XYZ file of C-alpha atoms in Angstrom:
510
model
C 0.003 0.012 -0.017
C 1.335 3.400 -0.933
C 1.780 5.977 1.796
C 2.855 9.660 1.715
C 6.423 10.578 2.879
C 4.830 12.382 5.970
C 3.168 9.024 6.957
C 6.113 6.928 6.232
C 8.279 9.168 8.380
C 6.002 9.012 11.263
C 5.516 5.417 11.062
C 9.323 5.017 10.885
C 9.533 7.057 14.013
C 6.879 5.015 15.843
C 8.472 1.771 14.858
C 12.281 2.278 14.550
C 13.555 5.651 15.877
C 16.039 5.749 18.765
C 15.537 8.431 21.298
C 19.041 8.067 22.785
C 21.825 6.029 21.226
C 24.276 3.917 23.276
C 26.979 6.287 22.191
C 25.157 9.431 23.522
C 24.509 7.516 26.805
C 28.083 6.677 27.114
C 29.143 10.312 26.611
C 26.784 11.445 29.399
C 28.480 9.078 31.810
C 25.006 7.424 32.756
C 22.286 5.649 30.988
C 19.334 7.797 29.703
C 16.202 7.561 31.829
C 13.488 6.204 29.743
C 10.141 7.984 30.143
C 7.452 5.824 31.743
C 3.638 5.548 31.247
C 1.710 7.299 33.901
C -1.801 6.683 35.036
C -3.995 7.523 38.046
C -7.247 5.441 38.627
C -10.118 6.731 40.640
C -13.623 5.329 41.136
C -16.819 7.292 41.012
C -20.636 6.990 40.515
C -23.339 9.219 38.983
C -26.982 9.096 38.149
C -27.894 8.857 34.450
C -31.562 8.452 33.391
C -32.631 7.184 36.797
C -29.859 4.599 37.208
C -26.664 4.644 39.117
C -23.610 4.289 37.010
C -20.365 3.163 38.691
C -17.201 3.864 36.740
C -13.389 4.040 36.780
C -11.561 7.092 35.564
C -8.054 6.582 34.286
C -6.106 9.804 33.720
C -2.583 9.508 32.275
C -0.443 8.989 29.142
C 0.867 6.073 27.127
C 4.492 6.065 25.782
C 4.535 5.447 22.129
C 7.598 3.295 21.261
C 9.537 1.872 18.525
C 10.268 -1.816 18.051
C 13.410 -1.386 20.261
C 11.373 0.170 23.030
C 12.595 3.745 22.123
C 10.123 6.469 23.165
C 9.012 8.927 20.536
C 5.844 10.472 22.089
C 3.893 10.791 25.342
C 0.216 10.407 24.471
C -2.219 11.833 27.100
C -5.761 10.512 27.624
C -8.601 10.088 30.044
C -10.572 6.924 29.924
C -14.015 6.341 31.602
C -14.932 2.722 31.798
C -18.108 1.361 33.566
C -17.528 -1.033 36.244
C -19.556 -4.232 36.921
C -19.775 -5.121 33.223
C -19.928 -8.899 32.811
C -17.916 -8.824 29.417
C -16.095 -5.421 28.750
C -14.928 -6.846 25.450
C -18.493 -6.551 24.123
C -19.044 -2.976 25.471
C -18.855 -0.089 23.062
C -15.938 2.325 23.383
C -15.963 6.002 22.068
C -12.797 7.745 21.307
C -13.205 11.519 21.162
C -11.213 14.685 20.571
C -11.552 18.318 19.601
C -9.852 19.993 16.785
C -7.783 23.179 16.396
C -5.568 21.909 15.032
C -3.743 22.069 18.263
C -6.760 21.995 20.601
C -6.957 19.749 23.658
C -10.044 17.868 24.442
C -11.330 19.928 27.445
C -14.371 21.328 25.442
C -15.986 18.040 24.744
C -14.525 16.565 28.001
C -16.189 19.229 30.260
C -18.999 20.262 28.063
C -20.857 16.989 27.247
C -18.914 13.700 27.099
C -17.216 13.396 30.559
C -19.209 12.496 33.702
C -18.672 15.837 35.116
C -19.328 19.147 33.321
C -18.868 22.824 33.697
C -21.931 25.245 34.025
C -21.779 28.134 31.699
C -24.282 30.774 30.696
C -25.755 29.937 27.333
C -25.367 32.662 24.700
C -24.032 35.223 27.370
C -21.035 35.983 29.454
C -20.409 33.395 32.278
C -19.677 35.349 35.515
C -16.108 34.976 36.970
C -15.289 32.357 39.588
C -16.288 30.373 41.527
C -17.045 27.989 38.610
C -19.783 25.398 39.118
C -19.012 21.835 38.203
C -21.925 19.245 38.230
C -22.611 15.602 37.551
C -23.286 15.381 33.855
C -26.586 13.513 33.314
C -25.869 13.910 29.484
C -22.759 11.800 29.200
C -23.103 8.629 27.253
C -21.241 6.631 29.897
C -24.205 4.423 30.648
C -24.146 3.001 27.139
C -20.446 3.374 26.156
C -17.059 3.702 27.606
C -15.425 6.993 26.819
C -11.726 7.790 26.015
C -10.804 11.544 25.774
C -7.683 11.988 23.469
C -5.246 14.874 23.600
C -3.103 14.733 20.383
C 0.605 15.405 20.527
C 1.351 18.948 21.565
C -1.812 19.378 23.559
C -2.763 18.461 27.065
C 0.177 16.421 28.584
C 1.107 14.852 25.189
C 4.461 15.740 23.918
C 7.294 14.534 21.723
C 10.059 12.527 23.286
C 13.658 11.787 22.340
C 14.718 12.515 18.772
C 11.227 12.899 17.650
C 10.170 16.471 16.414
C 6.850 18.131 16.702
C 6.822 18.316 12.826
C 6.568 14.567 12.898
C 3.006 14.874 14.413
C 1.735 18.392 13.283
C 0.201 17.804 9.824
C -2.938 16.375 8.339
C -1.510 12.870 7.462
C 1.017 12.848 10.468
C -1.762 13.549 12.946
C -4.061 10.880 11.437
C -1.337 8.242 11.639
C -0.244 9.225 15.216
C -3.863 9.146 16.702
C -4.552 5.983 14.755
C -1.414 4.378 16.412
C -2.610 5.553 19.777
C -6.067 4.153 19.417
C -4.787 0.745 18.210
C -2.343 0.799 21.169
C -5.036 1.544 23.763
C -7.336 -1.139 22.349
C -4.712 -3.682 22.452
C -3.520 -2.987 26.009
C -7.026 -2.898 27.351
C -8.299 -5.953 25.607
C -10.997 -4.147 23.603
C -10.471 -5.538 20.057
C -13.895 -7.161 20.211
C -15.723 -4.077 21.408
C -17.860 -2.032 19.160
C -15.748 1.014 18.477
C -16.589 4.704 17.633
C -14.610 7.860 16.862
C -15.941 11.355 17.627
C -14.206 14.564 16.367
C -15.201 18.163 16.664
C -14.273 20.861 14.080
C -10.871 20.024 12.768
C -11.632 16.774 14.403
C -13.822 16.061 11.369
C -10.593 15.849 9.240
C -8.997 13.718 11.832
C -12.096 11.373 12.279
C -12.616 10.849 8.499
C -8.905 10.125 7.960
C -9.079 7.727 10.970
C -11.935 5.800 9.613
C -9.696 4.821 6.593
C -6.345 4.707 8.320
C -7.544 2.409 11.212
C -9.151 -0.270 8.788
C -6.302 -0.186 6.276
C -3.203 0.256 8.506
C -4.331 -1.393 11.735
C -7.059 -3.710 10.623
C -9.333 -2.046 13.024
C -12.960 -1.424 11.696
C -15.203 1.111 13.268
C -18.845 0.770 13.986
C -19.338 4.545 13.633
C -17.822 7.952 13.371
C -19.434 11.096 14.832
C -18.696 14.344 13.146
C -19.419 17.248 15.400
C -19.431 20.676 13.506
C -16.905 19.087 11.028
C -14.330 20.786 8.913
C -13.486 18.371 6.010
C -12.679 20.203 2.781
C -10.624 23.429 2.501
C -12.037 24.190 -0.841
C -15.652 24.317 0.361
C -15.177 25.436 4.022
C -13.100 28.498 3.942
C -14.487 31.863 2.714
C -12.774 35.025 2.038
C -9.685 33.715 0.168
C -10.863 33.972 -3.344
C -13.092 30.901 -3.678
C -16.522 31.656 -4.680
C -18.286 28.503 -3.448
C -17.910 29.054 0.273
C -19.593 32.427 0.014
C -22.890 30.599 -1.152
C -22.405 27.928 1.395
C -21.937 30.351 4.203
C -24.916 32.412 3.429
C -27.706 30.546 5.263
C -25.522 30.757 8.500
C -25.292 34.509 8.026
C -28.929 34.644 7.614
C -29.552 32.543 10.634
C -27.354 34.828 12.641
C -29.196 37.948 11.442
C -32.527 36.220 12.139
C -31.566 35.372 15.845
C -30.389 39.059 16.460
C -33.599 40.387 15.076
C -31.652 42.336 12.412
C -34.106 41.574 9.633
C -36.720 44.169 8.690
C -39.336 41.540 7.821
C -38.293 38.786 10.172
C -39.982 35.432 9.430
C -41.473 33.772 12.310
C -40.149 30.256 11.459
C -36.306 29.892 11.314
C -36.397 26.602 9.343
C -38.811 27.926 6.628
C -36.665 31.082 6.265
C -33.446 29.110 5.909
C -34.935 26.803 3.190
C -35.682 30.017 1.247
C -32.176 31.246 1.644
C -30.662 27.817 0.662
C -32.703 27.848 -2.513
C -31.489 31.426 -3.254
C -27.952 30.469 -2.583
C -27.874 27.509 -5.059
C -30.235 28.778 -7.701
C -29.288 32.373 -7.921
C -26.227 33.295 -5.824
C -23.839 30.554 -7.044
C -24.617 31.337 -10.849
C -24.117 35.020 -10.234
C -20.781 34.269 -8.507
C -19.721 32.046 -11.431
C -20.090 34.959 -13.820
C -17.195 36.605 -11.859
C -16.699 40.371 -12.638
C -18.586 40.165 -15.992
C -21.931 39.998 -14.140
C -24.139 42.928 -15.437
C -24.545 45.662 -12.884
C -28.388 45.497 -12.922
C -28.083 41.697 -12.162
C -25.478 42.401 -9.354
C -27.678 44.968 -7.740
C -30.613 42.508 -7.834
C -28.492 39.840 -6.109
C -27.098 42.457 -3.596
C -30.760 43.400 -2.532
C -31.565 39.912 -1.753
C -28.426 39.339 0.204
C -29.033 42.464 2.165
C -32.473 41.409 2.932
C -31.388 37.991 4.240
C -28.528 39.259 6.333
C -29.893 42.498 7.809
C -27.066 44.628 6.098
C -27.271 47.035 3.115
C -27.268 46.383 -0.577
C -24.482 48.997 -0.972
C -22.402 47.075 1.402
C -22.674 43.970 -0.730
C -22.112 45.920 -3.935
C -18.937 47.413 -2.541
C -17.752 43.959 -1.613
C -18.529 42.574 -5.051
C -21.196 40.349 -3.534
C -18.403 38.546 -1.551
C -18.626 39.286 2.132
C -16.611 36.915 4.412
C -18.232 35.799 7.627
C -15.773 37.699 9.717
C -16.631 40.863 7.862
C -20.319 40.158 8.301
C -20.026 39.625 12.047
C -18.354 43.037 12.449
C -20.856 44.712 10.244
C -24.110 43.260 11.370
C -24.375 45.595 14.423
C -21.509 47.961 13.872
C -23.543 51.120 14.699
C -24.361 49.665 18.135
C -20.630 48.773 18.654
C -21.617 45.158 18.941
C -19.789 42.178 17.376
C -21.266 38.737 17.130
C -19.708 35.439 17.681
C -17.972 33.172 15.131
C -17.916 29.891 17.007
C -21.533 30.554 18.102
C -23.144 33.669 16.593
C -25.851 33.858 19.335
C -23.032 35.358 21.513
C -22.287 39.050 21.055
C -19.943 41.569 22.888
C -18.758 45.070 22.646
C -16.615 45.830 19.595
C -12.999 46.768 20.403
C -12.799 48.723 17.173
C -16.008 49.700 15.378
C -14.007 50.891 12.435
C -12.381 47.320 11.989
C -12.984 45.702 8.661
C -13.148 42.199 10.163
C -14.441 40.718 13.439
C -11.817 42.122 15.951
C -12.460 39.086 18.503
C -14.813 36.393 19.018
C -17.171 37.054 22.086
C -17.729 33.312 22.473
C -14.271 32.623 23.903
C -14.079 35.257 26.756
C -17.625 34.270 27.536
C -17.184 30.587 28.331
C -13.457 29.746 27.764
C -12.039 30.740 31.320
C -14.864 28.743 32.980
C -14.037 25.632 30.953
C -10.159 26.053 31.810
C -10.935 26.675 35.621
C -13.258 23.645 35.777
C -10.976 21.313 34.082
C -7.787 22.202 35.928
C -9.619 21.866 39.212
C -11.415 18.664 38.301
C -8.296 16.908 36.846
C -6.336 17.646 40.013
C -8.852 17.478 42.829
C -11.260 14.818 41.647
C -9.190 12.704 39.341
C -5.953 13.048 41.516
C -3.653 13.745 38.542
C -0.709 16.105 39.275
C 2.314 16.900 37.261
C 4.878 19.642 36.967
C 4.228 19.998 33.133
C 1.547 22.453 32.151
C -1.568 21.088 30.510
C -1.721 22.802 27.221
C -5.182 23.742 26.307
C -4.280 25.144 22.866
C -0.950 24.485 21.177
C -1.198 27.329 18.578
C -0.422 24.871 15.954
C -2.547 26.237 13.028
C 0.234 28.377 11.466
C 2.748 25.569 11.840
C 0.561 22.652 10.516
C 1.442 20.816 7.309
C -1.808 20.982 5.505
C -0.923 18.617 2.617
C -2.949 15.381 2.377
C -2.510 12.148 0.476
C -6.035 11.119 -0.595
C -6.764 7.451 -0.978
C -6.491 6.458 -4.671
C -4.559 9.492 -5.612
C -1.214 7.673 -6.244
C 1.947 9.720 -5.388
C 0.091 12.989 -5.466
C -0.775 15.173 -2.376
C -3.344 17.920 -2.299
C -1.946 21.202 -0.949
C -5.084 21.707 1.063
C -7.042 18.928 2.678
C -10.118 17.287 1.456
C -10.920 14.137 3.423
C -14.265 13.339 1.695
C -12.507 10.576 -0.369
C -11.082 9.136 2.849
C -14.449 8.804 4.390
C -16.039 7.571 1.087
C -13.524 4.825 0.796
C -13.948 3.789 4.511
C -17.649 3.685 4.238
C -17.600 1.661 0.980
C -14.987 -0.709 2.170
C -16.690 -1.177 5.588
C -20.430 -1.814 5.137
C -20.879 -1.776 8.981
C -19.555 1.892 9.160
C -22.280 4.381 10.008
C -21.929 8.155 10.285
C -23.573 10.684 12.639
C -23.213 14.476 11.854
C -24.172 16.930 14.557
C -24.299 20.475 13.333
C -25.639 23.738 14.789
C -27.425 26.549 12.898
C -25.453 29.378 14.468
C -21.993 27.987 13.642
C -19.942 30.411 11.484
C -16.593 28.407 12.035
C -18.034 25.380 10.158
C -21.550 26.494 8.809
C -24.299 23.851 8.658
C -24.759 24.344 4.857
C -21.082 23.702 4.217
C -21.514 20.446 6.296
C -24.570 19.524 4.184
C -22.424 20.109 1.123
C -19.780 17.772 2.388
C -22.421 15.025 2.918
C -24.040 15.560 -0.470
C -20.723 15.182 -2.183
C -19.536 11.900 -0.496
C -19.025 9.514 -3.382
C -20.645 6.490 -1.838
C -23.264 3.902 -3.049
C -26.871 4.477 -2.179
C -26.545 1.688 0.512
C -23.741 3.512 2.306
C -25.537 6.977 2.025
C -28.411 5.344 3.894
C -25.912 4.950 6.948
C -25.520 8.658 7.190
C -27.467 10.431 9.944
C -27.632 14.271 10.034
C -28.938 16.173 13.132
C -29.263 19.944 13.347
C -29.379 22.021 16.530
C -30.505 25.550 17.379
C -27.148 26.487 18.796
C -23.532 26.935 17.468
C -20.309 25.074 17.020
C -20.407 23.610 20.555
C -24.158 23.017 20.539
C -23.895 21.076 23.879
C -23.683 24.325 25.759
C -27.239 25.133 24.871
C -29.540 23.286 27.404
C -32.216 22.019 24.924
C -29.423 21.002 22.458
C -27.515 19.201 25.250
C -30.416 16.957 25.783
C -30.965 16.263 22.043
C -27.239 15.793 21.607
C -27.200 12.913 24.138
C -30.357 11.436 22.757
C -28.985 11.399 19.157
C -25.677 10.008 20.171
C -27.169 7.193 22.473
C -29.660 6.270 19.752
C -26.733 6.059 17.224
C -24.535 3.844 19.393
C -27.384 1.605 20.276
C -28.591 1.122 16.634
C -25.020 0.412 15.366
C -23.132 -1.541 18.079
C -24.378 -4.922 16.915
C -24.549 -6.101 20.508
C -27.880 -7.701 21.604
């Protein structure tokens, strides 16, 4: 099987690299101290759906080694496994991570999947400490074990020995390293027979889709399902404002949903879904053809399109004309309530905050992060140390800031020796679903997400090149919230219900 140079390099590191040679150890006068795996196990219980669930929490890391036992990476994780299970090998296990790239898993961990969660104020600023942590009745721990993963460079995960961060920070490098970790954890914990799921949020959509293919082709590990939470999967369709016309049309319904939520429309429809269906039809039937005409579009036609765009987004037709009908989402978020010196959120556009610079062309900051970010961090740091008993002198890295350093090239299945300069993992997922008839996909997406808009995600799904039987295994759920829909109380309940139903319908366990 052909592999990209990046994957080959990483596999070589994982299998054959030497952290310290005998010669180097001799020069130092003493043998090098080999890194050791670390884990702290605590036991807890909580009530879920009227039943008491007893579980073990294992916080720590594995040491990824070569064939000679040479350490190349410390891979951090937190595993929650239900106790009192007669046959753990038959119990489902869910591997989950956030995105970034370079994000740790604290958002999913403390937001919805872990047995404890932080309480934040939905669509508003969460007050300063003390931060409230409560039992999470919306975790899926009653139906599946959960393993939260922190990829290399995040959490307590780090490179070791002669390995370099570049060996892990890239589309293909990241997929290969996380696949190696999952296979390692499955083997060490005797879970090869267990139904297996992978859940990724945001950039985690690229990672999860790549894993579905890599796990089954490289590690002979088939998944029962992957869960794509607000996924990013194709650079060409999912990034606006850089000269590609298609994303402008795909982003439009989310811009309209934002304007609707903030009551910025002159004739605001009563029903959001009906309104968005109208916007979607306009985007495909009228807006896309106009954009494809480029700068040869007749002025009267451009003005007609601009008037519709303005009506759908609560802005002015002149604004759209000055932008040649191409307004990026960050420009829109700054413009929507500029006169009130308000900027709307990108991760969740229901959030809003005072603009730092009302003259700025683009969104000057995202109100979502200062509204909830400090509460998530405070809750996680306290929880990990006080309740899980895990302490270490190293800093837990919430965000590695890897975006600018990321290797974005990707070798698609079936592409031979060629790599795409920007990622598109739709072929990876299509190959995986076609080759594994037991693989199901659940997509969870919020209307008010402008980081990975819902209509972009629908485009991804519609452009998966799979047989009809495989397409029937795709389940798409929408939520009246943003990128992290699970901070919205009604969506939190729906999120759990959808995920539990998905696991129960696909785990093939009686």
